mmCIF file with all atom_site columns, C-alpha atoms in Angstrom:
data_model
loop_
_atom_site.group_PDB
_atom_site.id
_atom_site.type_symbol
_atom_site.label_atom_id
_atom_site.label_alt_id
_atom_site.label_comp_id
_atom_site.label_asym_id
_atom_site.label_entity_id
_atom_site.label_seq_id
_atom_site.pdbx_PDB_ins_code
_atom_site.Cartn_x
_atom_site.Cartn_y
_atom_site.Cartn_z
_atom_site.occupancy
_atom_site.B_iso_or_equiv
_atom_site.pdbx_formal_charge
_atom_site.auth_seq_id
_atom_site.auth_comp_id
_atom_site.auth_asym_id
_atom_site.auth_atom_id
_atom_site.pdbx_PDB_model_num
ATOM 1   C CA . MET A 1 1   ? -0.049  -0.417 0.003   1.00 37.00 ? 1   MET A CA 1
ATOM 2   C CA . ARG A 1 2   ? 3.288   2.247  0.534   1.00 46.00 ? 2   ARG A CA 1
ATOM 3   C CA . GLN A 1 3   ? 4.185   2.171  -2.861  1.00 40.00 ? 3   GLN A CA 1
ATOM 4   C CA . LEU A 1 4   ? 0.905   2.468  -4.106  1.00 38.00 ? 4   LEU A CA 1
ATOM 5   C CA . THR A 1 5   ? 0.407   5.494  -2.819  1.00 38.00 ? 5   THR A CA 1
ATOM 6   C CA . HIS A 1 6   ? 4.349   7.009  -2.897  1.00 41.00 ? 6   HIS A CA 1
ATOM 7   C CA . ILE A 1 7   ? 3.460   5.911  -7.298  1.00 41.00 ? 7   ILE A CA 1
ATOM 8   C CA . ASP A 1 8   ? 0.393   8.037  -6.986  1.00 47.00 ? 8   ASP A CA 1
ATOM 9   C CA . ALA A 1 9   ? 1.534   11.357 -5.397  1.00 52.00 ? 9   ALA A CA 1
ATOM 10  C CA . GLU A 1 10  ? 4.871   10.510 -7.519  1.00 67.00 ? 10  GLU A CA 1
ATOM 11  C CA . SER A 1 11  ? 2.503   10.714 -10.890 1.00 80.00 ? 11  SER A CA 1
ATOM 12  C CA . THR A 1 12  ? -0.152  13.708 -9.545  1.00 94.00 ? 12  THR A CA 1
ATOM 13  C CA . LEU A 1 13  ? -0.030  17.069 -10.286 1.00 97.00 ? 13  LEU A CA 1
ATOM 14  C CA . THR A 1 14  ? -3.040  19.167 -8.637  1.00 97.00 ? 14  THR A CA 1
ATOM 15  C CA . VAL A 1 15  ? -2.981  23.027 -9.628  1.00 97.00 ? 15  VAL A CA 1
ATOM 16  C CA . GLY A 1 16  ? -6.150  25.909 -7.829  1.00 97.00 ? 16  GLY A CA 1
ATOM 17  C CA . VAL A 1 17  ? -7.878  27.358 -10.236 1.00 96.00 ? 17  VAL A CA 1
ATOM 18  C CA . ALA A 1 18  ? -9.922  29.933 -10.453 1.00 93.00 ? 18  ALA A CA 1
ATOM 19  C CA . PRO A 1 19  ? -14.195 28.246 -11.500 1.00 94.00 ? 19  PRO A CA 1
ATOM 20  C CA . TYR A 1 20  ? -14.525 30.330 -14.278 1.00 95.00 ? 20  TYR A CA 1
ATOM 21  C CA . PHE A 1 21  ? -11.376 30.810 -16.079 1.00 96.00 ? 21  PHE A CA 1
ATOM 22  C CA . SER A 1 22  ? -11.037 27.184 -15.478 1.00 97.00 ? 22  SER A CA 1
ATOM 23  C CA . ALA A 1 23  ? -14.802 26.533 -17.260 1.00 96.00 ? 23  ALA A CA 1
ATOM 24  C CA . ARG A 1 24  ? -14.258 29.168 -19.992 1.00 96.00 ? 24  ARG A CA 1
ATOM 25  C CA . TRP A 1 25  ? -10.468 28.834 -20.346 1.00 97.00 ? 25  TRP A CA 1
ATOM 26  C CA . LEU A 1 26  ? -8.893  26.070 -18.829 1.00 98.00 ? 26  LEU A CA 1
ATOM 27  C CA . THR A 1 27  ? -10.706 22.943 -18.936 1.00 97.00 ? 27  THR A CA 1
ATOM 28  C CA . PRO A 1 28  ? -11.782 23.260 -22.767 1.00 96.00 ? 28  PRO A CA 1
ATOM 29  C CA . ARG A 1 29  ? -7.741  22.583 -23.941 1.00 97.00 ? 29  ARG A CA 1
ATOM 30  C CA . LEU A 1 30  ? -7.369  20.181 -21.807 1.00 98.00 ? 30  LEU A CA 1
ATOM 31  C CA . GLY A 1 31  ? -7.716  17.227 -24.310 1.00 98.00 ? 31  GLY A CA 1
ATOM 32  C CA . ARG A 1 32  ? -4.277  18.685 -25.527 1.00 98.00 ? 32  ARG A CA 1
ATOM 33  C CA . TRP A 1 33  ? -2.574  18.362 -21.975 1.00 98.00 ? 33  TRP A CA 1
ATOM 34  C CA . TRP A 1 34  ? -3.636  14.570 -21.557 1.00 97.00 ? 34  TRP A CA 1
ATOM 35  C CA . ALA A 1 35  ? -1.958  13.737 -25.981 1.00 98.00 ? 35  ALA A CA 1
ATOM 36  C CA . ARG A 1 36  ? 0.663   15.521 -24.294 1.00 97.00 ? 36  ARG A CA 1
ATOM 37  C CA . HIS A 1 37  ? 1.353   13.979 -21.320 1.00 97.00 ? 37  HIS A CA 1
ATOM 38  C CA . PRO A 1 38  ? -0.587  11.466 -20.658 1.00 96.00 ? 38  PRO A CA 1
ATOM 39  C CA . ASN A 1 39  ? 1.315   9.783  -17.872 1.00 96.00 ? 39  ASN A CA 1
ATOM 40  C CA . ILE A 1 40  ? 0.997   13.000 -15.364 1.00 97.00 ? 40  ILE A CA 1
ATOM 41  C CA . ASP A 1 41  ? -2.180  12.952 -13.560 1.00 97.00 ? 41  ASP A CA 1
ATOM 42  C CA . LEU A 1 42  ? -3.470  16.611 -13.287 1.00 97.00 ? 42  LEU A CA 1
ATOM 43  C CA . GLN A 1 43  ? -5.805  17.486 -10.645 1.00 97.00 ? 43  GLN A CA 1
ATOM 44  C CA . LEU A 1 44  ? -7.708  20.840 -10.757 1.00 97.00 ? 44  LEU A CA 1
ATOM 45  C CA . ARG A 1 45  ? -8.869  22.244 -7.299  1.00 96.00 ? 45  ARG A CA 1
ATOM 46  C CA . HIS A 1 46  ? -11.509 25.060 -7.872  1.00 95.00 ? 46  HIS A CA 1
ATOM 47  C CA . ALA A 1 47  ? -11.804 27.573 -5.107  1.00 92.00 ? 47  ALA A CA 1
ATOM 48  C CA . TYR A 1 48  ? -12.374 32.664 -5.768  1.00 89.00 ? 48  TYR A CA 1
ATOM 49  C CA . GLN A 1 49  ? -9.072  32.850 -3.564  1.00 89.00 ? 49  GLN A CA 1
ATOM 50  C CA . PRO A 1 50  ? -6.048  33.049 -4.825  1.00 89.00 ? 50  PRO A CA 1
ATOM 51  C CA . ALA A 1 51  ? -4.261  29.775 -4.103  1.00 88.00 ? 51  ALA A CA 1
ATOM 52  C CA . ASP A 1 52  ? -2.511  29.192 -0.678  1.00 86.00 ? 52  ASP A CA 1
ATOM 53  C CA . PHE A 1 53  ? 0.535   27.226 -0.702  1.00 88.00 ? 53  PHE A CA 1
ATOM 54  C CA . LEU A 1 54  ? 0.909   27.388 2.954   1.00 83.00 ? 54  LEU A CA 1
ATOM 55  C CA . HIS A 1 55  ? -2.378  26.309 3.738   1.00 84.00 ? 55  HIS A CA 1
ATOM 56  C CA . ASP A 1 56  ? -4.232  24.235 0.555   1.00 85.00 ? 56  ASP A CA 1
ATOM 57  C CA . LYS A 1 57  ? -1.748  21.147 -0.710  1.00 90.00 ? 57  LYS A CA 1
ATOM 58  C CA . VAL A 1 58  ? -1.521  22.215 -4.928  1.00 95.00 ? 58  VAL A CA 1
ATOM 59  C CA . ASP A 1 59  ? 1.546   22.080 -6.539  1.00 97.00 ? 59  ASP A CA 1
ATOM 60  C CA . ALA A 1 60  ? 0.636   25.608 -8.854  1.00 97.00 ? 60  ALA A CA 1
ATOM 61  C CA . GLY A 1 61  ? -2.342  27.705 -8.768  1.00 97.00 ? 61  GLY A CA 1
ATOM 62  C CA . ILE A 1 62  ? -3.705  30.027 -11.710 1.00 97.00 ? 62  ILE A CA 1
ATOM 63  C CA . SER A 1 63  ? -5.147  33.044 -9.581  1.00 94.00 ? 63  SER A CA 1
ATOM 64  C CA . TRP A 1 64  ? -7.470  36.237 -9.926  1.00 93.00 ? 64  TRP A CA 1
ATOM 65  C CA . GLY A 1 65  ? -5.470  39.094 -8.571  1.00 93.00 ? 65  GLY A CA 1
ATOM 66  C CA . HIS A 1 66  ? -2.972  42.071 -8.742  1.00 92.00 ? 66  HIS A CA 1
ATOM 67  C CA . GLY A 1 67  ? -0.455  39.934 -8.754  1.00 92.00 ? 67  GLY A CA 1
ATOM 68  C CA . ASP A 1 68  ? 1.943   41.094 -6.093  1.00 92.00 ? 68  ASP A CA 1
ATOM 69  C CA . TRP A 1 69  ? 1.730   37.736 -2.903  1.00 91.00 ? 69  TRP A CA 1
ATOM 70  C CA . ASP A 1 70  ? 4.520   37.299 -1.414  1.00 88.00 ? 70  ASP A CA 1
ATOM 71  C CA . GLU A 1 71  ? 4.840   33.573 -1.275  1.00 88.00 ? 71  GLU A CA 1
ATOM 72  C CA . ALA A 1 72  ? 4.660   32.946 -4.637  1.00 93.00 ? 72  ALA A CA 1
ATOM 73  C CA . GLU A 1 73  ? 6.684   32.801 -7.822  1.00 95.00 ? 73  GLU A CA 1
ATOM 74  C CA . VAL A 1 74  ? 4.090   35.040 -10.468 1.00 95.00 ? 74  VAL A CA 1
ATOM 75  C CA . ARG A 1 75  ? 3.771   34.978 -14.773 1.00 96.00 ? 75  ARG A CA 1
ATOM 76  C CA . PRO A 1 76  ? 1.250   36.356 -15.844 1.00 95.00 ? 76  PRO A CA 1
ATOM 77  C CA . VAL A 1 77  ? -1.371  34.571 -17.748 1.00 96.00 ? 77  VAL A CA 1
ATOM 78  C CA . LEU A 1 78  ? -4.312  36.812 -18.697 1.00 95.00 ? 78  LEU A CA 1
ATOM 79  C CA . THR A 1 79  ? -4.556  40.240 -18.969 1.00 90.00 ? 79  THR A CA 1
ATOM 80  C CA . GLY A 1 80  ? -7.654  41.655 -16.840 1.00 89.00 ? 80  GLY A CA 1
ATOM 81  C CA . GLU A 1 81  ? -8.678  44.381 -19.276 1.00 95.00 ? 81  GLU A CA 1
ATOM 82  C CA . LEU A 1 82  ? -12.597 44.578 -18.926 1.00 97.00 ? 82  LEU A CA 1
ATOM 83  C CA . VAL A 1 83  ? -15.193 46.261 -21.733 1.00 98.00 ? 83  VAL A CA 1
ATOM 84  C CA . ALA A 1 84  ? -19.100 46.739 -21.675 1.00 98.00 ? 84  ALA A CA 1
ATOM 85  C CA . VAL A 1 85  ? -20.245 43.658 -23.225 1.00 98.00 ? 85  VAL A CA 1
ATOM 86  C CA . CYS A 1 86  ? -25.186 43.206 -23.718 1.00 98.00 ? 86  CYS A CA 1
ATOM 87  C CA . SER A 1 87  ? -27.176 41.169 -25.192 1.00 98.00 ? 87  SER A CA 1
ATOM 88  C CA . PRO A 1 88  ? -28.276 41.863 -28.579 1.00 97.00 ? 88  PRO A CA 1
ATOM 89  C CA . ALA A 1 89  ? -31.202 41.596 -28.105 1.00 97.00 ? 89  ALA A CA 1
ATOM 90  C CA . LEU A 1 90  ? -31.355 44.016 -25.139 1.00 96.00 ? 90  LEU A CA 1
ATOM 91  C CA . THR A 1 91  ? -33.792 46.873 -25.002 1.00 94.00 ? 91  THR A CA 1
ATOM 92  C CA . GLY A 1 92  ? -32.406 50.724 -25.883 1.00 93.00 ? 92  GLY A CA 1
ATOM 93  C CA . LEU A 1 93  ? -29.858 49.252 -27.486 1.00 93.00 ? 93  LEU A CA 1
ATOM 94  C CA . ASP A 1 94  ? -29.787 50.964 -30.885 1.00 93.00 ? 94  ASP A CA 1
ATOM 95  C CA . ALA A 1 95  ? -30.139 53.890 -29.153 1.00 93.00 ? 95  ALA A CA 1
ATOM 96  C CA . ILE A 1 96  ? -27.231 53.153 -27.217 1.00 92.00 ? 96  ILE A CA 1
ATOM 97  C CA . ALA A 1 97  ? -25.093 53.215 -31.114 1.00 89.00 ? 97  ALA A CA 1
ATOM 98  C CA . LYS A 1 98  ? -26.772 56.140 -32.091 1.00 92.00 ? 98  LYS A CA 1
ATOM 99  C CA . ASP A 1 99  ? -25.977 58.506 -28.246 1.00 93.00 ? 99  ASP A CA 1
ATOM 100 C CA . ILE A 1 100 ? -23.493 56.646 -25.979 1.00 92.00 ? 100 ILE A CA 1
ATOM 101 C CA . GLY A 1 101 ? -25.396 59.200 -23.127 1.00 91.00 ? 101 GLY A CA 1
ATOM 102 C CA . THR A 1 102 ? -28.801 56.850 -23.221 1.00 93.00 ? 102 THR A CA 1
ATOM 103 C CA . LEU A 1 103 ? -26.372 53.892 -21.202 1.00 95.00 ? 103 LEU A CA 1
ATOM 104 C CA . THR A 1 104 ? -26.417 55.493 -18.440 1.00 93.00 ? 104 THR A CA 1
ATOM 105 C CA . ARG A 1 105 ? -29.979 55.010 -18.352 1.00 91.00 ? 105 ARG A CA 1
ATOM 106 C CA . GLN A 1 106 ? -29.284 51.222 -18.350 1.00 94.00 ? 106 GLN A CA 1
ATOM 107 C CA . ARG A 1 107 ? -28.615 48.704 -15.521 1.00 95.00 ? 107 ARG A CA 1
ATOM 108 C CA . LEU A 1 108 ? -25.377 48.704 -15.728 1.00 97.00 ? 108 LEU A CA 1
ATOM 109 C CA . MET A 1 109 ? -23.474 45.104 -14.031 1.00 98.00 ? 109 MET A CA 1
ATOM 110 C CA . CYS A 1 110 ? -20.075 44.941 -12.905 1.00 97.00 ? 110 CYS A CA 1
ATOM 111 C CA . GLU A 1 111 ? -18.660 42.072 -10.278 1.00 94.00 ? 111 GLU A CA 1
ATOM 112 C CA . PHE A 1 112 ? -15.091 43.969 -8.719  1.00 88.00 ? 112 PHE A CA 1
ATOM 113 C CA . ASP A 1 113 ? -16.287 47.351 -8.395  1.00 93.00 ? 113 ASP A CA 1
ATOM 114 C CA . ARG A 1 114 ? -18.448 49.663 -9.123  1.00 93.00 ? 114 ARG A CA 1
ATOM 115 C CA . ARG A 1 115 ? -16.199 52.901 -9.936  1.00 94.00 ? 115 ARG A CA 1
ATOM 116 C CA . HIS A 1 116 ? -14.578 50.812 -13.091 1.00 96.00 ? 116 HIS A CA 1
ATOM 117 C CA . TRP A 1 117 ? -18.454 52.457 -14.909 1.00 96.00 ? 117 TRP A CA 1
ATOM 118 C CA . GLU A 1 118 ? -17.479 55.474 -14.193 1.00 94.00 ? 118 GLU A CA 1
ATOM 119 C CA . LEU A 1 119 ? -13.698 55.032 -15.134 1.00 95.00 ? 119 LEU A CA 1
ATOM 120 C CA . TRP A 1 120 ? -15.521 53.007 -18.320 1.00 97.00 ? 120 TRP A CA 1
ATOM 121 C CA . PHE A 1 121 ? -17.569 56.322 -19.257 1.00 96.00 ? 121 PHE A CA 1
ATOM 122 C CA . ARG A 1 122 ? -14.135 58.448 -18.251 1.00 95.00 ? 122 ARG A CA 1
ATOM 123 C CA . ASN A 1 123 ? -12.639 56.267 -20.528 1.00 96.00 ? 123 ASN A CA 1
ATOM 124 C CA . ALA A 1 124 ? -15.529 56.765 -23.435 1.00 95.00 ? 124 ALA A CA 1
ATOM 125 C CA . GLY A 1 125 ? -14.821 60.572 -22.895 1.00 94.00 ? 125 GLY A CA 1
ATOM 126 C CA . LEU A 1 126 ? -18.076 61.107 -20.689 1.00 93.00 ? 126 LEU A CA 1
ATOM 127 C CA . VAL A 1 127 ? -19.004 62.926 -17.916 1.00 87.00 ? 127 VAL A CA 1
ATOM 128 C CA . ILE A 1 128 ? -21.047 61.377 -15.711 1.00 86.00 ? 128 ILE A CA 1
ATOM 129 C CA . THR A 1 129 ? -23.600 64.210 -14.102 1.00 81.00 ? 129 THR A CA 1
ATOM 130 C CA . ARG A 1 130 ? -25.950 61.787 -12.205 1.00 80.00 ? 130 ARG A CA 1
ATOM 131 C CA . LYS A 1 131 ? -25.599 58.407 -10.107 1.00 83.00 ? 131 LYS A CA 1
ATOM 132 C CA . LEU A 1 132 ? -25.836 55.344 -11.861 1.00 89.00 ? 132 LEU A CA 1
ATOM 133 C CA . ASP A 1 133 ? -27.826 52.674 -11.546 1.00 87.00 ? 133 ASP A CA 1
ATOM 134 C CA . VAL A 1 134 ? -24.966 49.747 -10.706 1.00 95.00 ? 134 VAL A CA 1
ATOM 135 C CA . VAL A 1 135 ? -25.668 46.500 -9.994  1.00 97.00 ? 135 VAL A CA 1
ATOM 136 C CA . VAL A 1 136 ? -22.594 44.181 -8.296  1.00 97.00 ? 136 VAL A CA 1
ATOM 137 C CA . PHE A 1 137 ? -22.258 40.625 -9.203  1.00 96.00 ? 137 PHE A CA 1
ATOM 138 C CA . ASP A 1 138 ? -19.608 38.647 -7.083  1.00 92.00 ? 138 ASP A CA 1
ATOM 139 C CA . ASP A 1 139 ? -19.829 35.692 -9.359  1.00 93.00 ? 139 ASP A CA 1
ATOM 140 C CA . SER A 1 140 ? -19.040 35.512 -13.335 1.00 94.00 ? 140 SER A CA 1
ATOM 141 C CA . HIS A 1 141 ? -21.078 32.719 -13.941 1.00 95.00 ? 141 HIS A CA 1
ATOM 142 C CA . ALA A 1 142 ? -24.849 34.551 -12.970 1.00 97.00 ? 142 ALA A CA 1
ATOM 143 C CA . LEU A 1 143 ? -23.259 37.614 -14.224 1.00 97.00 ? 143 LEU A CA 1
ATOM 144 C CA . ARG A 1 144 ? -22.282 36.679 -17.732 1.00 97.00 ? 144 ARG A CA 1
ATOM 145 C CA . ARG A 1 145 ? -25.902 35.164 -17.352 1.00 97.00 ? 145 ARG A CA 1
ATOM 146 C CA . ALA A 1 146 ? -27.177 38.526 -16.625 1.00 98.00 ? 146 ALA A CA 1
ATOM 147 C CA . ALA A 1 147 ? -25.969 39.431 -19.292 1.00 98.00 ? 147 ALA A CA 1
ATOM 148 C CA . LEU A 1 148 ? -27.328 36.638 -22.139 1.00 98.00 ? 148 LEU A CA 1
ATOM 149 C CA . GLU A 1 149 ? -30.930 37.306 -20.644 1.00 98.00 ? 149 GLU A CA 1
ATOM 150 C CA . CYS A 1 150 ? -30.757 41.024 -21.324 1.00 97.00 ? 150 CYS A CA 1
ATOM 151 C CA . HIS A 1 151 ? -30.607 42.478 -17.405 1.00 97.00 ? 151 HIS A CA 1
ATOM 152 C CA . GLY A 1 152 ? -28.249 45.213 -18.488 1.00 97.00 ? 152 GLY A CA 1
ATOM 153 C CA . VAL A 1 153 ? -25.274 45.805 -19.533 1.00 98.00 ? 153 VAL A CA 1
ATOM 154 C CA . ALA A 1 154 ? -22.841 44.370 -17.962 1.00 98.00 ? 154 ALA A CA 1
ATOM 155 C CA . LEU A 1 155 ? -18.647 45.312 -17.364 1.00 98.00 ? 155 LEU A CA 1
ATOM 156 C CA . PHE A 1 156 ? -17.380 41.509 -18.703 1.00 96.00 ? 156 PHE A CA 1
ATOM 157 C CA . PHE A 1 157 ? -13.654 40.393 -18.505 1.00 94.00 ? 157 PHE A CA 1
ATOM 158 C CA . ARG A 1 158 ? -12.643 40.943 -22.153 1.00 93.00 ? 158 ARG A CA 1
ATOM 159 C CA . GLY A 1 159 ? -10.041 37.428 -21.949 1.00 94.00 ? 159 GLY A CA 1
ATOM 160 C CA . LEU A 1 160 ? -12.580 35.448 -21.246 1.00 95.00 ? 160 LEU A CA 1
ATOM 161 C CA . ILE A 1 161 ? -15.818 36.560 -23.475 1.00 94.00 ? 161 ILE A CA 1
ATOM 162 C CA . GLN A 1 162 ? -14.223 35.934 -27.591 1.00 93.00 ? 162 GLN A CA 1
ATOM 163 C CA . GLU A 1 163 ? -16.803 32.496 -27.895 1.00 94.00 ? 163 GLU A CA 1
ATOM 164 C CA . ASP A 1 164 ? -19.856 34.958 -27.114 1.00 97.00 ? 164 ASP A CA 1
ATOM 165 C CA . LEU A 1 165 ? -19.426 38.325 -29.054 1.00 97.00 ? 165 LEU A CA 1
ATOM 166 C CA . GLU A 1 166 ? -18.010 35.527 -31.790 1.00 96.00 ? 166 GLU A CA 1
ATOM 167 C CA . SER A 1 167 ? -20.781 33.724 -31.461 1.00 97.00 ? 167 SER A CA 1
ATOM 168 C CA . GLY A 1 168 ? -23.195 36.278 -31.194 1.00 97.00 ? 168 GLY A CA 1
ATOM 169 C CA . GLN A 1 169 ? -24.822 35.952 -28.047 1.00 97.00 ? 169 GLN A CA 1
ATOM 170 C CA . LEU A 1 170 ? -22.901 39.393 -26.635 1.00 98.00 ? 170 LEU A CA 1
ATOM 171 C CA . VAL A 1 171 ? -21.846 42.917 -28.313 1.00 97.00 ? 171 VAL A CA 1
ATOM 172 C CA . GLN A 1 172 ? -19.514 44.423 -26.481 1.00 97.00 ? 172 GLN A CA 1
ATOM 173 C CA . ILE A 1 173 ? -20.645 48.171 -27.098 1.00 96.00 ? 173 ILE A CA 1
ATOM 174 C CA . LEU A 1 174 ? -17.580 50.826 -27.751 1.00 95.00 ? 174 LEU A CA 1
ATOM 175 C CA . ASP A 1 175 ? -13.991 49.802 -28.412 1.00 95.00 ? 175 ASP A CA 1
ATOM 176 C CA . VAL A 1 176 ? -13.373 51.766 -24.373 1.00 97.00 ? 176 VAL A CA 1
ATOM 177 C CA . LYS A 1 177 ? -11.242 48.971 -22.060 1.00 96.00 ? 177 LYS A CA 1
ATOM 178 C CA . VAL A 1 178 ? -11.286 49.532 -18.121 1.00 97.00 ? 178 VAL A CA 1
ATOM 179 C CA . ASP A 1 179 ? -8.146  48.619 -15.659 1.00 95.00 ? 179 ASP A CA 1
ATOM 180 C CA . PRO A 1 180 ? -9.307  46.860 -12.945 1.00 94.00 ? 180 PRO A CA 1
ATOM 181 C CA . GLY A 1 181 ? -5.756  46.114 -11.453 1.00 93.00 ? 181 GLY A CA 1
ATOM 182 C CA . SER A 1 182 ? -5.504  42.978 -11.477 1.00 93.00 ? 182 SER A CA 1
ATOM 183 C CA . ALA A 1 183 ? -5.660  39.916 -14.529 1.00 95.00 ? 183 ALA A CA 1
ATOM 184 C CA . TYR A 1 184 ? -5.122  36.043 -14.094 1.00 96.00 ? 184 TYR A CA 1
ATOM 185 C CA . TYR A 1 185 ? -1.486  34.817 -12.927 1.00 97.00 ? 185 TYR A CA 1
ATOM 186 C CA . PHE A 1 186 ? 0.572   31.163 -12.594 1.00 97.00 ? 186 PHE A CA 1
ATOM 187 C CA . VAL A 1 187 ? 1.888   30.910 -9.456  1.00 97.00 ? 187 VAL A CA 1
ATOM 188 C CA . ARG A 1 188 ? 4.108   28.623 -7.353  1.00 96.00 ? 188 ARG A CA 1
ATOM 189 C CA . PRO A 1 189 ? 5.505   28.130 -4.625  1.00 94.00 ? 189 PRO A CA 1
ATOM 190 C CA . LYS A 1 190 ? 8.352   30.645 -4.033  1.00 92.00 ? 190 LYS A CA 1
ATOM 191 C CA . GLY A 1 191 ? 11.676  28.806 -3.840  1.00 91.00 ? 191 GLY A CA 1
ATOM 192 C CA . LYS A 1 192 ? 11.318  25.298 -3.664  1.00 91.00 ? 192 LYS A CA 1
ATOM 193 C CA . PRO A 1 193 ? 12.259  23.410 -6.902  1.00 91.00 ? 193 PRO A CA 1
ATOM 194 C CA . VAL A 1 194 ? 10.176  23.371 -10.170 1.00 94.00 ? 194 VAL A CA 1
ATOM 195 C CA . GLY A 1 195 ? 9.407   19.080 -10.427 1.00 95.00 ? 195 GLY A CA 1
ATOM 196 C CA . PRO A 1 196 ? 9.200   18.083 -13.827 1.00 96.00 ? 196 PRO A CA 1
ATOM 197 C CA . LYS A 1 197 ? 5.661   17.971 -13.168 1.00 97.00 ? 197 LYS A CA 1
ATOM 198 C CA . LEU A 1 198 ? 5.081   21.263 -12.835 1.00 97.00 ? 198 LEU A CA 1
ATOM 199 C CA . ALA A 1 199 ? 7.443   22.421 -15.198 1.00 97.00 ? 199 ALA A CA 1
ATOM 200 C CA . ALA A 1 200 ? 5.330   20.857 -17.719 1.00 98.00 ? 200 ALA A CA 1
ATOM 201 C CA . PHE A 1 201 ? 2.344   22.244 -17.011 1.00 98.00 ? 201 PHE A CA 1
ATOM 202 C CA . GLN A 1 202 ? 3.655   25.620 -16.950 1.00 97.00 ? 202 GLN A CA 1
ATOM 203 C CA . ARG A 1 203 ? 5.255   24.901 -20.968 1.00 98.00 ? 203 ARG A CA 1
ATOM 204 C CA . TRP A 1 204 ? 2.057   23.815 -21.406 1.00 98.00 ? 204 TRP A CA 1
ATOM 205 C CA . LEU A 1 205 ? -0.012  26.086 -20.291 1.00 98.00 ? 205 LEU A CA 1
ATOM 206 C CA . MET A 1 206 ? 2.396   29.469 -21.867 1.00 97.00 ? 206 MET A CA 1
ATOM 207 C CA . ASP A 1 207 ? 2.380   27.234 -25.053 1.00 98.00 ? 207 ASP A CA 1
ATOM 208 C CA . GLU A 1 208 ? -1.472  27.441 -24.405 1.00 97.00 ? 208 GLU A CA 1
ATOM 209 C CA . VAL A 1 209 ? -1.339  30.812 -24.426 1.00 96.00 ? 209 VAL A CA 1
ATOM 210 C CA . ARG A 1 210 ? 0.687   31.594 -27.043 1.00 96.00 ? 210 ARG A CA 1
ATOM 211 C CA . ARG A 1 211 ? -1.572  29.897 -29.089 1.00 95.00 ? 211 ARG A CA 1
ATOM 212 C CA . ALA A 1 212 ? -4.447  31.997 -27.940 1.00 94.00 ? 212 ALA A CA 1
ATOM 213 C CA . PRO A 1 213 ? -4.757  33.585 -25.250 1.00 94.00 ? 213 PRO A CA 1
ATOM 214 C CA . PHE A 1 214 ? -8.605  33.721 -25.568 1.00 94.00 ? 214 PHE A CA 1
ATOM 215 C CA . ALA A 1 215 ? -11.701 32.536 -25.109 1.00 86.00 ? 215 ALA A CA 1
#
């Protein structure tokens, strides 16, 4: 039994990953990982918080945040630009196309900070003189669903809605971006030797970033 347990540990790589990033970006690409490394047992551990190498039993992580984690070495995976998107069936979309100022009368939605909408309008060249109706969601899945259901206009992470934009399920309003100060990073324990399994995963991940950064 000790031998079997040792063999299992030798072949297993555990990576902590944010759930929405996993569903939209990482999981669809896993076929290429398994084809390249069939003998490495990749285990994904989903969590909304950045990987905690002091308390969580993970070898590495793909985490959303500012990238300044003392206990981790980090490499950027996906930048965090936010764009305004909505369903093409949203009532009032034609009026927005003619006068961007009418967007202030829509229900505005975001995930992180309602002040990001103020920054979006500023970047669009508009001075806002009224209080904005902003609904904050704490989950990317719920925010995307609300946009798809025509509940309003969402500030969403540009890197993870490429498929929705290409299919026409969502449309982007203006070529205006907001930098929330965060992004997705590949993280691993600082000062710890990089074993062959982790090195293989890091190489594959960076190859995927170069091949197709958006999802």
